[in-house]
């Protein structure tokens, strides 16, 4: 049932709405949270596809896995194959890809939450917490 709800949402306008929100957010956020978001994914992908860039010692010692940079490697290969690998595309395309991944995760979370909490209103902690008159002000 959870899988059915997830797929129904995924092919509905829910995914589009969530993606638009994530897409806008991807272009609004101009900072980074953790340097590893570059050094363990985008820099590795750039080095793999274009042959330039720096790899950290973890890659030299082969103690890092490829599962995280692999989608970005694929993305950079596609950009390169179609001669779309401008500096702006290299910068912004991973954010759009991440927006898509996060949108799918959002839909999955919404589907699971609907399955777990839609049966009984008493189980909806947010409703219980905010439904008293004193907190409604």
XYZ file of N, CA, C and O in Angstrom:
548
model
N 0.823 -1.196 0.000
C 0.000 0.000 0.000
C 0.867 1.261 0.000
O 0.544 2.221 -0.679
N 1.952 1.247 0.770
C 2.855 2.394 0.808
C 3.492 2.597 -0.566
O 3.613 3.724 -1.046
N 3.869 1.505 -1.203
C 4.492 1.580 -2.526
C 3.500 2.139 -3.543
O 3.846 2.989 -4.368
N 2.250 1.705 -3.468
C 1.224 2.205 -4.392
C 1.024 3.708 -4.216
O 0.994 4.463 -5.192
N 0.913 4.151 -2.970
C 0.728 5.576 -2.695
C 1.933 6.363 -3.193
O 1.791 7.432 -3.790
N 3.139 5.821 -2.969
C 4.352 6.489 -3.436
C 4.335 6.659 -4.946
O 4.566 7.753 -5.461
N 4.023 5.600 -5.697
C 4.020 5.689 -7.164
C 2.918 6.596 -7.675
O 3.094 7.304 -8.662
N 1.757 6.586 -7.025
C 0.686 7.496 -7.427
C 1.118 8.945 -7.260
O 0.851 9.786 -8.115
N 1.779 9.239 -6.158
C 2.260 10.604 -5.931
C 3.388 10.957 -6.879
O 3.515 12.088 -7.323
N 4.234 9.979 -7.162
C 5.391 10.231 -8.008
C 4.976 10.628 -9.415
O 5.622 11.446 -10.051
N 3.897 10.058 -9.907
C 3.451 10.390 -11.265
C 2.356 11.453 -11.270
O 1.806 11.764 -12.309
N 2.075 12.020 -10.133
C 1.050 13.061 -10.055
C 1.708 14.436 -10.032
O 2.919 14.578 -10.154
N 0.902 15.433 -9.807
C 1.442 16.793 -9.734
C 2.217 17.029 -8.450
O 2.941 18.015 -8.348
N 2.093 16.131 -7.463
C 2.843 16.295 -6.214
C 4.337 16.387 -6.475
O 5.023 17.240 -5.926
N 4.855 15.494 -7.316
C 6.279 15.519 -7.615
C 6.662 16.828 -8.283
O 7.683 17.428 -7.953
N 5.845 17.300 -9.189
C 6.142 18.549 -9.876
C 6.200 19.709 -8.887
O 7.133 20.519 -8.921
N 5.224 19.784 -7.998
C 5.175 20.881 -7.018
C 6.385 20.814 -6.092
O 7.062 21.827 -5.854
N 6.681 19.633 -5.582
C 7.818 19.487 -4.682
C 9.114 19.803 -5.421
O 10.002 20.473 -4.889
N 9.233 19.353 -6.673
C 10.442 19.621 -7.439
C 10.622 21.118 -7.688
O 11.742 21.629 -7.591
N 9.550 21.819 -7.997
C 9.658 23.266 -8.218
C 10.190 23.948 -6.960
O 11.070 24.812 -7.036
N 9.692 23.552 -5.812
C 10.168 24.128 -4.548
C 11.646 23.817 -4.346
O 12.447 24.707 -4.021
N 12.034 22.565 -4.553
C 13.438 22.172 -4.390
C 14.331 22.840 -5.437
O 15.467 23.206 -5.160
N 13.819 23.000 -6.650
C 14.562 23.639 -7.734
C 14.863 25.102 -7.392
O 15.998 25.569 -7.513
N 13.847 25.808 -6.935
C 14.032 27.209 -6.529
C 15.030 27.288 -5.381
O 15.931 28.133 -5.377
N 14.892 26.395 -4.428
C 15.800 26.370 -3.288
C 17.243 26.126 -3.739
O 18.181 26.725 -3.200
N 17.427 25.264 -4.736
C 18.777 24.961 -5.225
C 19.478 26.200 -5.754
O 20.697 26.333 -5.625
N 18.732 27.110 -6.330
C 19.330 28.320 -6.875
C 19.398 29.460 -5.858
O 20.138 30.418 -6.045
N 18.617 29.358 -4.789
C 18.631 30.401 -3.759
C 19.764 30.201 -2.758
O 20.335 31.174 -2.268
N 20.079 28.963 -2.443
C 21.129 28.682 -1.468
C 22.479 28.912 -2.138
O 22.816 28.251 -3.113
N 23.236 29.852 -1.620
C 24.529 30.210 -2.205
C 25.701 29.792 -1.323
O 26.839 30.144 -1.604
N 25.434 29.069 -0.280
C 26.479 28.633 0.644
C 26.611 27.118 0.572
O 25.891 26.456 -0.165
N 27.530 26.575 1.347
C 27.616 25.126 1.455
C 27.646 24.750 2.919
O 28.055 25.529 3.769
N 27.198 23.547 3.186
C 27.065 23.081 4.559
C 28.325 22.360 5.019
O 28.739 22.468 6.151
N 28.916 21.603 4.131
C 30.033 20.746 4.485
C 30.984 20.680 3.296
O 30.538 20.409 2.184
N 32.275 20.915 3.499
C 33.207 20.851 2.371
C 33.182 19.507 1.643
O 33.480 19.438 0.461
N 32.814 18.451 2.345
C 32.769 17.140 1.697
C 31.759 17.078 0.562
O 31.856 16.218 -0.304
N 30.778 17.975 0.558
C 29.835 17.946 -0.548
C 30.532 18.243 -1.871
O 30.030 17.895 -2.927
N 31.684 18.868 -1.815
C 32.481 19.087 -3.028
C 33.591 18.052 -3.152
O 33.756 17.423 -4.190
N 34.366 17.888 -2.085
C 35.568 17.064 -2.156
C 35.285 15.579 -2.275
O 36.145 14.837 -2.739
N 34.131 15.124 -1.859
C 33.833 13.699 -1.930
C 32.774 13.361 -2.977
O 32.324 12.230 -3.061
N 32.378 14.350 -3.765
C 31.384 14.062 -4.806
C 31.694 14.824 -6.085
O 32.113 14.234 -7.080
N 31.501 16.128 -6.073
C 31.645 16.909 -7.301
C 33.086 16.971 -7.800
O 33.335 16.854 -9.006
N 34.020 17.138 -6.901
C 35.426 17.184 -7.318
C 35.858 15.836 -7.886
O 36.578 15.769 -8.885
N 35.396 14.763 -7.263
C 35.708 13.418 -7.751
C 35.080 13.196 -9.124
O 35.722 12.664 -10.040
N 33.850 13.611 -9.276
C 33.167 13.465 -10.567
C 33.878 14.269 -11.651
O 34.087 13.781 -12.766
N 34.244 15.495 -11.328
C 34.941 16.345 -12.299
C 36.282 15.724 -12.687
O 36.650 15.683 -13.870
N 37.008 15.228 -11.715
C 38.296 14.591 -11.982
C 38.115 13.349 -12.854
O 38.897 13.112 -13.784
N 37.097 12.571 -12.578
C 36.849 11.344 -13.338
C 36.486 11.636 -14.788
O 36.984 10.983 -15.705
N 35.624 12.616 -15.000
C 35.129 12.898 -16.348
C 36.093 13.769 -17.145
O 36.376 13.499 -18.316
N 36.613 14.814 -16.526
C 37.406 15.798 -17.265
C 38.911 15.685 -17.041
O 39.689 16.339 -17.729
N 39.312 14.878 -16.050
C 40.727 14.658 -15.812
C 41.438 15.773 -15.068
O 42.659 15.748 -14.952
N 40.706 16.737 -14.575
C 41.313 17.826 -13.810
C 40.651 17.914 -12.451
O 39.538 17.440 -12.251
N 41.346 18.553 -11.534
C 40.820 18.706 -10.186
C 41.648 17.915 -9.201
O 42.539 17.155 -9.571
N 41.372 18.109 -7.958
C 42.141 17.469 -6.884
C 41.322 16.368 -6.240
O 40.112 16.500 -6.059
N 41.992 15.300 -5.899
C 41.380 14.233 -5.117
C 42.011 14.233 -3.736
O 43.220 14.425 -3.602
N 41.203 14.002 -2.718
C 41.725 13.941 -1.363
C 42.454 12.613 -1.160
O 42.338 11.682 -1.967
N 43.153 12.523 -0.069
C 43.950 11.332 0.212
C 43.102 10.070 0.292
O 43.580 8.989 -0.031
N 41.816 10.203 0.679
C 40.963 9.006 0.773
C 40.797 8.328 -0.584
O 40.653 7.116 -0.669
N 40.811 9.141 -1.641
C 40.678 8.573 -2.986
C 41.991 7.957 -3.448
O 41.994 6.939 -4.129
N 43.099 8.576 -3.065
C 44.405 7.999 -3.401
C 44.596 6.651 -2.713
O 45.167 5.729 -3.287
N 44.118 6.553 -1.488
C 44.245 5.306 -0.721
C 43.127 4.303 -1.018
O 43.111 3.217 -0.459
N 42.188 4.719 -1.852
C 41.072 3.856 -2.264
C 40.225 3.356 -1.086
O 39.826 2.198 -1.023
N 39.941 4.280 -0.167
C 39.091 3.905 0.963
C 37.697 4.516 0.855
O 36.864 4.290 1.730
N 37.431 5.242 -0.204
C 36.103 5.834 -0.446
C 35.353 4.994 -1.463
O 35.933 4.417 -2.368
N 34.036 4.972 -1.317
C 33.190 4.268 -2.276
C 32.713 5.198 -3.379
O 32.728 6.422 -3.244
N 32.243 4.602 -4.464
C 31.829 5.363 -5.636
C 30.338 5.644 -5.678
O 29.866 6.333 -6.581
N 29.566 5.137 -4.735
C 28.110 5.276 -4.829
C 27.651 6.736 -4.773
O 26.698 7.104 -5.454
N 28.302 7.556 -3.970
C 27.864 8.957 -3.889
C 28.279 9.786 -5.106
O 27.448 10.508 -5.661
N 29.522 9.716 -5.575
C 29.870 10.530 -6.750
C 29.340 9.971 -8.074
O 29.300 10.701 -9.069
N 28.904 8.724 -8.104
C 28.492 8.099 -9.360
C 27.388 8.848 -10.116
O 27.500 9.041 -11.327
N 26.311 9.306 -9.464
C 25.302 10.084 -10.213
C 25.869 11.356 -10.831
O 25.490 11.732 -11.944
N 26.805 11.991 -10.150
C 27.404 13.218 -10.674
C 28.367 12.917 -11.820
O 28.476 13.698 -12.763
N 29.037 11.781 -11.728
C 29.884 11.340 -12.841
C 29.022 11.139 -14.080
O 29.355 11.616 -15.167
N 27.894 10.450 -13.913
C 26.974 10.256 -15.038
C 26.464 11.570 -15.596
O 26.399 11.757 -16.820
N 26.128 12.471 -14.700
C 25.641 13.791 -15.127
C 26.707 14.540 -15.913
O 26.429 15.081 -16.988
N 27.927 14.544 -15.408
C 29.015 15.235 -16.115
C 29.330 14.574 -17.450
O 29.650 15.261 -18.420
N 29.238 13.250 -17.519
C 29.444 12.565 -18.798
C 28.383 12.992 -19.817
O 28.695 13.235 -20.984
N 27.140 13.074 -19.388
C 26.068 13.507 -20.294
C 26.308 14.946 -20.751
O 26.192 15.252 -21.943
N 26.641 15.820 -19.826
C 26.926 17.211 -20.197
C 28.083 17.279 -21.199
O 28.017 18.012 -22.190
N 29.111 16.492 -20.962
C 30.268 16.481 -21.848
C 29.914 15.907 -23.224
O 30.315 16.456 -24.254
N 29.151 14.836 -23.242
C 28.795 14.175 -24.505
C 27.991 15.084 -25.419
O 28.112 15.004 -26.646
N 27.174 15.945 -24.838
C 26.346 16.849 -25.632
C 26.929 18.267 -25.705
O 26.228 19.206 -26.071
N 28.201 18.403 -25.341
C 28.901 19.699 -25.347
C 28.151 20.777 -24.565
O 28.091 21.940 -24.961
N 27.588 20.369 -23.462
C 26.873 21.299 -22.582
C 27.655 21.566 -21.308
O 27.097 22.044 -20.327
N 28.935 21.264 -21.316
C 29.742 21.319 -20.108
C 30.390 22.692 -19.881
O 31.578 22.810 -19.641
N 29.561 23.714 -19.927
C 30.023 25.063 -19.618
C 30.260 25.166 -18.108
O 29.737 24.363 -17.332
N 31.038 26.145 -17.677
C 31.243 26.317 -16.234
C 29.930 26.462 -15.451
O 29.795 25.908 -14.360
N 28.964 27.192 -16.012
C 27.683 27.330 -15.312
C 26.939 26.007 -15.230
O 26.314 25.698 -14.212
N 26.974 25.225 -16.290
C 26.302 23.919 -16.259
C 26.978 22.995 -15.251
O 26.294 22.273 -14.513
N 28.305 23.019 -15.217
C 29.043 22.195 -14.255
C 28.697 22.611 -12.824
O 28.609 21.781 -11.925
N 28.468 23.879 -12.620
C 28.137 24.384 -11.289
C 26.695 24.074 -10.890
O 26.438 23.649 -9.765
N 25.745 24.296 -11.798
C 24.332 24.243 -11.422
C 23.649 22.903 -11.671
O 22.678 22.568 -10.982
N 24.102 22.139 -12.630
C 23.436 20.864 -12.936
C 23.399 19.910 -11.745
O 22.369 19.255 -11.514
N 24.481 19.783 -10.957
C 24.384 18.905 -9.777
C 23.321 19.357 -8.776
O 22.678 18.525 -8.130
N 23.102 20.648 -8.669
C 22.058 21.134 -7.752
C 20.665 20.745 -8.251
O 19.783 20.420 -7.461
N 20.483 20.788 -9.553
C 19.193 20.378 -10.119
C 18.995 18.878 -9.918
O 17.902 18.430 -9.560
N 20.050 18.097 -10.134
C 19.959 16.654 -9.902
C 19.635 16.353 -8.446
O 18.785 15.515 -8.140
N 20.307 17.053 -7.530
C 20.009 16.878 -6.112
C 18.578 17.286 -5.784
O 17.926 16.661 -4.943
N 18.071 18.321 -6.442
C 16.681 18.734 -6.231
C 15.731 17.614 -6.638
O 14.732 17.356 -5.962
N 16.046 16.937 -7.746
C 15.220 15.806 -8.176
C 15.291 14.670 -7.165
O 14.258 14.115 -6.773
N 16.497 14.315 -6.727
C 16.643 13.249 -5.722
C 15.881 13.593 -4.445
O 15.184 12.745 -3.876
N 16.010 14.819 -3.983
C 15.338 15.228 -2.755
C 13.827 15.249 -2.927
O 13.088 14.922 -2.008
N 13.354 15.607 -4.115
C 11.912 15.605 -4.380
C 11.351 14.196 -4.285
O 10.278 13.980 -3.716
N 12.078 13.236 -4.829
C 11.646 11.839 -4.744
C 11.644 11.379 -3.287
O 10.707 10.711 -2.830
N 12.663 11.770 -2.528
C 12.702 11.429 -1.104
C 11.555 12.094 -0.347
O 10.955 11.484 0.552
N 11.227 13.337 -0.699
C 10.096 14.024 -0.064
C 8.787 13.293 -0.325
O 7.965 13.132 0.575
N 8.590 12.862 -1.572
C 7.367 12.129 -1.919
C 7.306 10.817 -1.145
O 6.250 10.432 -0.628
N 8.431 10.123 -1.045
C 8.460 8.864 -0.297
C 8.142 9.103 1.174
O 7.382 8.343 1.786
N 8.685 10.173 1.740
C 8.415 10.497 3.144
C 6.950 10.857 3.347
O 6.317 10.420 4.312
N 6.401 11.644 2.427
C 4.983 12.003 2.522
C 4.100 10.766 2.426
O 3.117 10.633 3.168
N 4.439 9.853 1.539
C 3.648 8.627 1.374
C 3.702 7.765 2.620
O 2.681 7.233 3.062
N 4.886 7.635 3.190
C 5.025 6.846 4.410
C 4.282 7.502 5.566
O 3.579 6.829 6.328
N 4.403 8.814 5.703
C 3.707 9.521 6.781
C 2.198 9.389 6.632
O 1.477 9.194 7.618
N 1.719 9.475 5.406
C 0.287 9.310 5.175
C -0.162 7.915 5.591
O -1.204 7.749 6.219
N 0.627 6.934 5.271
C 0.297 5.545 5.618
C 0.313 5.334 7.133
O -0.554 4.699 7.692
N 1.306 5.910 7.793
C 1.457 5.684 9.229
C 0.496 6.502 10.075
O 0.056 6.047 11.125
N 0.158 7.713 9.630
C -0.565 8.627 10.499
C -1.954 9.024 10.032
O -2.630 9.772 10.707
N -2.399 8.572 8.894
C -3.710 9.014 8.424
C -4.854 8.185 9.002
O -5.997 8.581 8.923
N -4.546 7.046 9.576
C -5.599 6.175 10.094
C -6.341 6.789 11.280
O -7.547 6.847 11.305
N -5.605 7.236 12.261
C -6.204 7.787 13.472
C -5.713 9.209 13.705
O -4.512 9.453 13.768
N -6.630 10.096 13.856
C -6.256 11.493 14.083
C -5.486 11.661 15.379
O -4.662 12.549 15.504
N -5.722 10.790 16.342
C -5.026 10.889 17.620
C -3.536 10.630 17.475
O -2.740 11.058 18.305
N -3.133 9.923 16.425
C -1.720 9.635 16.225
C -0.976 10.792 15.569
O 0.239 10.774 15.495
N -1.680 11.773 15.105
C -1.033 12.897 14.441
C -0.495 13.848 15.511
O -1.200 14.699 16.032
N 0.771 13.694 15.822
C 1.365 14.453 16.918
C 1.286 15.954 16.673
O 1.104 16.723 17.599
N 1.426 16.366 15.434
C 1.386 17.804 15.154
C 0.003 18.365 15.466
O -0.126 19.433 16.044
N -1.043 17.634 15.100
C -2.404 18.090 15.420
C -2.613 18.152 16.916
O -3.193 19.097 17.429
N -2.151 17.128 17.622
C -2.317 17.129 19.075
C -1.582 18.307 19.703
O -2.065 18.946 20.622
N -0.402 18.585 19.195
C 0.421 19.639 19.776
C -0.138 21.033 19.506
O -0.042 21.917 20.339
N -0.733 21.239 18.344
C -1.123 22.597 17.952
C -2.621 22.854 17.994
O -3.054 23.956 17.667
N -3.408 21.892 18.396
C -4.855 22.093 18.302
C -5.469 22.735 19.533
O -6.639 23.084 19.529
N -4.700 22.903 20.592
C -5.286 23.551 21.755
C -5.423 25.047 21.496
O -4.595 25.649 20.823
N -6.477 25.682 22.051
C -6.707 27.104 21.791
C -5.552 28.000 22.189
O -5.258 28.981 21.538
N -4.852 27.669 23.276
C -3.783 28.550 23.733
C -2.603 28.574 22.749
O -1.911 29.578 22.626
N -2.357 27.475 22.038
C -1.253 27.484 21.090
C -1.680 27.918 19.702
O -0.864 28.055 18.813
N -2.978 28.139 19.520
C -3.482 28.579 18.222
C -3.313 30.082 18.028
O -3.510 30.580 16.949
N -2.969 30.788 19.076
C -2.819 32.250 18.979
C -1.570 32.615 18.249
O -0.528 32.559 18.465
